[in-house]
C-alpha cells in the first residue's frame, strides 16, 4: 500500500490516476521520490482473508495471502485450456469433463482400472 510523504494511504488503482495526494495535495511523482510504502498497512492487508481469483468461476474459498497462493495453484475452478487440439476454450477445471463430453467434442472418456490412464476417444 502506497502513501504520500505525509503518510496518507492510497490504493494501487488510484495511484495510477493521480499525481497528487487526494488528502493533502502533496505531489506523488516517482521522479521526485514523493511516494512511500506503508509497511503497517501492508501487514494489515496480509491479515485479512482474500477471495480466490477464480471466484468468478465458482470458487468460494477465502484465505490469507500465504495460503491463497497455494490454493490457487490447485484450485478446482482454475481456468485450463481445453485439451482437444482444435478447441481454444478456457474452462474451469471442475467443468473439464463436462466440456469435453459435450457438443462439439462428443468425446467419451475411458479409465483403465489397471493402469489409471485416462484416454479420449471420438464416438
Coordinates of C-alpha atoms in Angstrom, one line a residue, residues 19-123:
X19 CA 0.0 12.7 -9.2
X20 CA -1.1 14.4 -6.0
X21 CA -2.3 13.1 -2.7
X22 CA -6.2 13.3 -2.6
X23 CA -6.0 14.2 1.2
X24 CA -3.3 16.8 1.5
X25 CA -2.5 17.5 -2.2
X26 CA 1.2 16.8 -1.7
X27 CA 2.9 15.8 -5.0
X28 CA 3.3 12.0 -5.6
X29 CA 5.6 11.7 -8.6
X30 CA 8.1 8.9 -8.9
X31 CA 10.8 11.3 -10.2
X32 CA 10.7 13.5 -7.0
X33 CA 10.7 10.5 -4.7
X34 CA 7.5 11.6 -3.0
X35 CA 5.9 8.2 -2.8
X36 CA 6.4 5.9 0.1
X37 CA 5.1 2.4 1.0
X38 CA 3.1 1.9 4.2
X39 CA 4.5 -1.3 5.7
X40 CA 1.9 -1.1 8.5
X41 CA -0.9 -1.1 6.0
X42 CA 0.7 -3.9 4.1
X43 CA 0.9 -6.0 7.3
X44 CA -2.8 -5.3 7.9
X45 CA -3.8 -6.4 4.4
X46 CA -1.8 -9.6 5.0
X47 CA -4.0 -10.4 8.0
X48 CA -7.3 -10.2 6.0
X49 CA -8.7 -13.1 4.1
X50 CA -8.8 -12.6 0.4
X51 CA -11.1 -14.3 -2.1
X52 CA -9.7 -16.8 -4.6
X53 CA -9.0 -15.3 -8.0
X54 CA -11.2 -18.0 -9.5
X55 CA -14.4 -16.8 -7.7
X56 CA -16.0 -15.8 -11.0
X57 CA -15.8 -19.4 -12.0
X58 CA -17.4 -20.6 -8.8
X59 CA -14.7 -20.9 -6.1
X60 CA -15.9 -19.7 -2.7
X61 CA -12.5 -20.1 -0.9
X62 CA -11.2 -17.1 1.1
X63 CA -7.7 -17.4 2.7
X64 CA -4.8 -15.4 4.0
X65 CA -2.5 -14.4 1.1
X66 CA 0.1 -17.1 2.1
X67 CA -2.3 -19.9 1.9
X68 CA -4.3 -18.5 -1.0
X69 CA -1.3 -18.7 -3.4
X70 CA -1.0 -22.4 -2.8
X71 CA -4.8 -22.9 -3.1
X72 CA -5.0 -21.1 -6.4
X73 CA -2.3 -23.4 -8.0
X74 CA -4.6 -26.4 -7.2
X75 CA -8.0 -24.7 -7.3
X76 CA -10.6 -26.9 -9.0
X77 CA -12.1 -23.8 -10.6
X78 CA -8.8 -22.6 -12.1
X79 CA -9.1 -22.0 -15.9
X80 CA -7.4 -24.6 -18.1
X81 CA -7.3 -24.8 -21.9
X82 CA -9.4 -27.5 -23.4
X83 CA -7.1 -30.5 -24.3
X84 CA -8.8 -31.1 -27.6
X85 CA -6.5 -29.7 -30.2
X86 CA -8.9 -27.7 -32.3
X87 CA -10.7 -26.2 -29.3
X88 CA -9.3 -22.9 -27.9
X89 CA -11.7 -22.6 -24.9
X90 CA -10.5 -21.9 -21.4
X91 CA -12.8 -23.5 -18.9
X92 CA -12.8 -24.2 -15.1
X93 CA -11.0 -27.4 -14.3
X94 CA -14.2 -28.6 -12.4
X95 CA -16.1 -28.4 -15.7
X96 CA -13.5 -30.0 -18.0
X97 CA -15.1 -33.5 -18.1
X98 CA -18.5 -32.0 -18.9
X99 CA -16.9 -29.7 -21.6
X100 CA -15.1 -32.5 -23.5
X101 CA -18.1 -34.7 -23.4
X102 CA -20.4 -32.1 -24.9
X103 CA -21.0 -30.7 -28.4
X104 CA -19.0 -30.2 -30.5
X105 CA -16.5 -32.6 -28.9
X106 CA -18.7 -35.7 -28.5
X107 CA -15.9 -37.4 -26.6
X108 CA -16.2 -40.1 -24.1
X109 CA -13.6 -40.9 -21.5
X110 CA -12.4 -44.3 -20.5
X111 CA -10.5 -45.0 -17.4
X112 CA -8.5 -48.2 -17.5
X113 CA -8.5 -49.6 -13.9
X114 CA -5.2 -51.4 -14.2
X115 CA -3.2 -48.5 -15.4
X116 CA -5.1 -45.4 -14.2
X117 CA -4.6 -43.9 -17.7
X118 CA -7.4 -41.6 -18.9
X119 CA -7.9 -41.7 -22.7
X120 CA -10.2 -39.8 -25.0
X121 CA -12.0 -41.4 -28.0
X122 CA -14.4 -40.0 -30.5
X123 CA -17.9 -41.6 -30.8

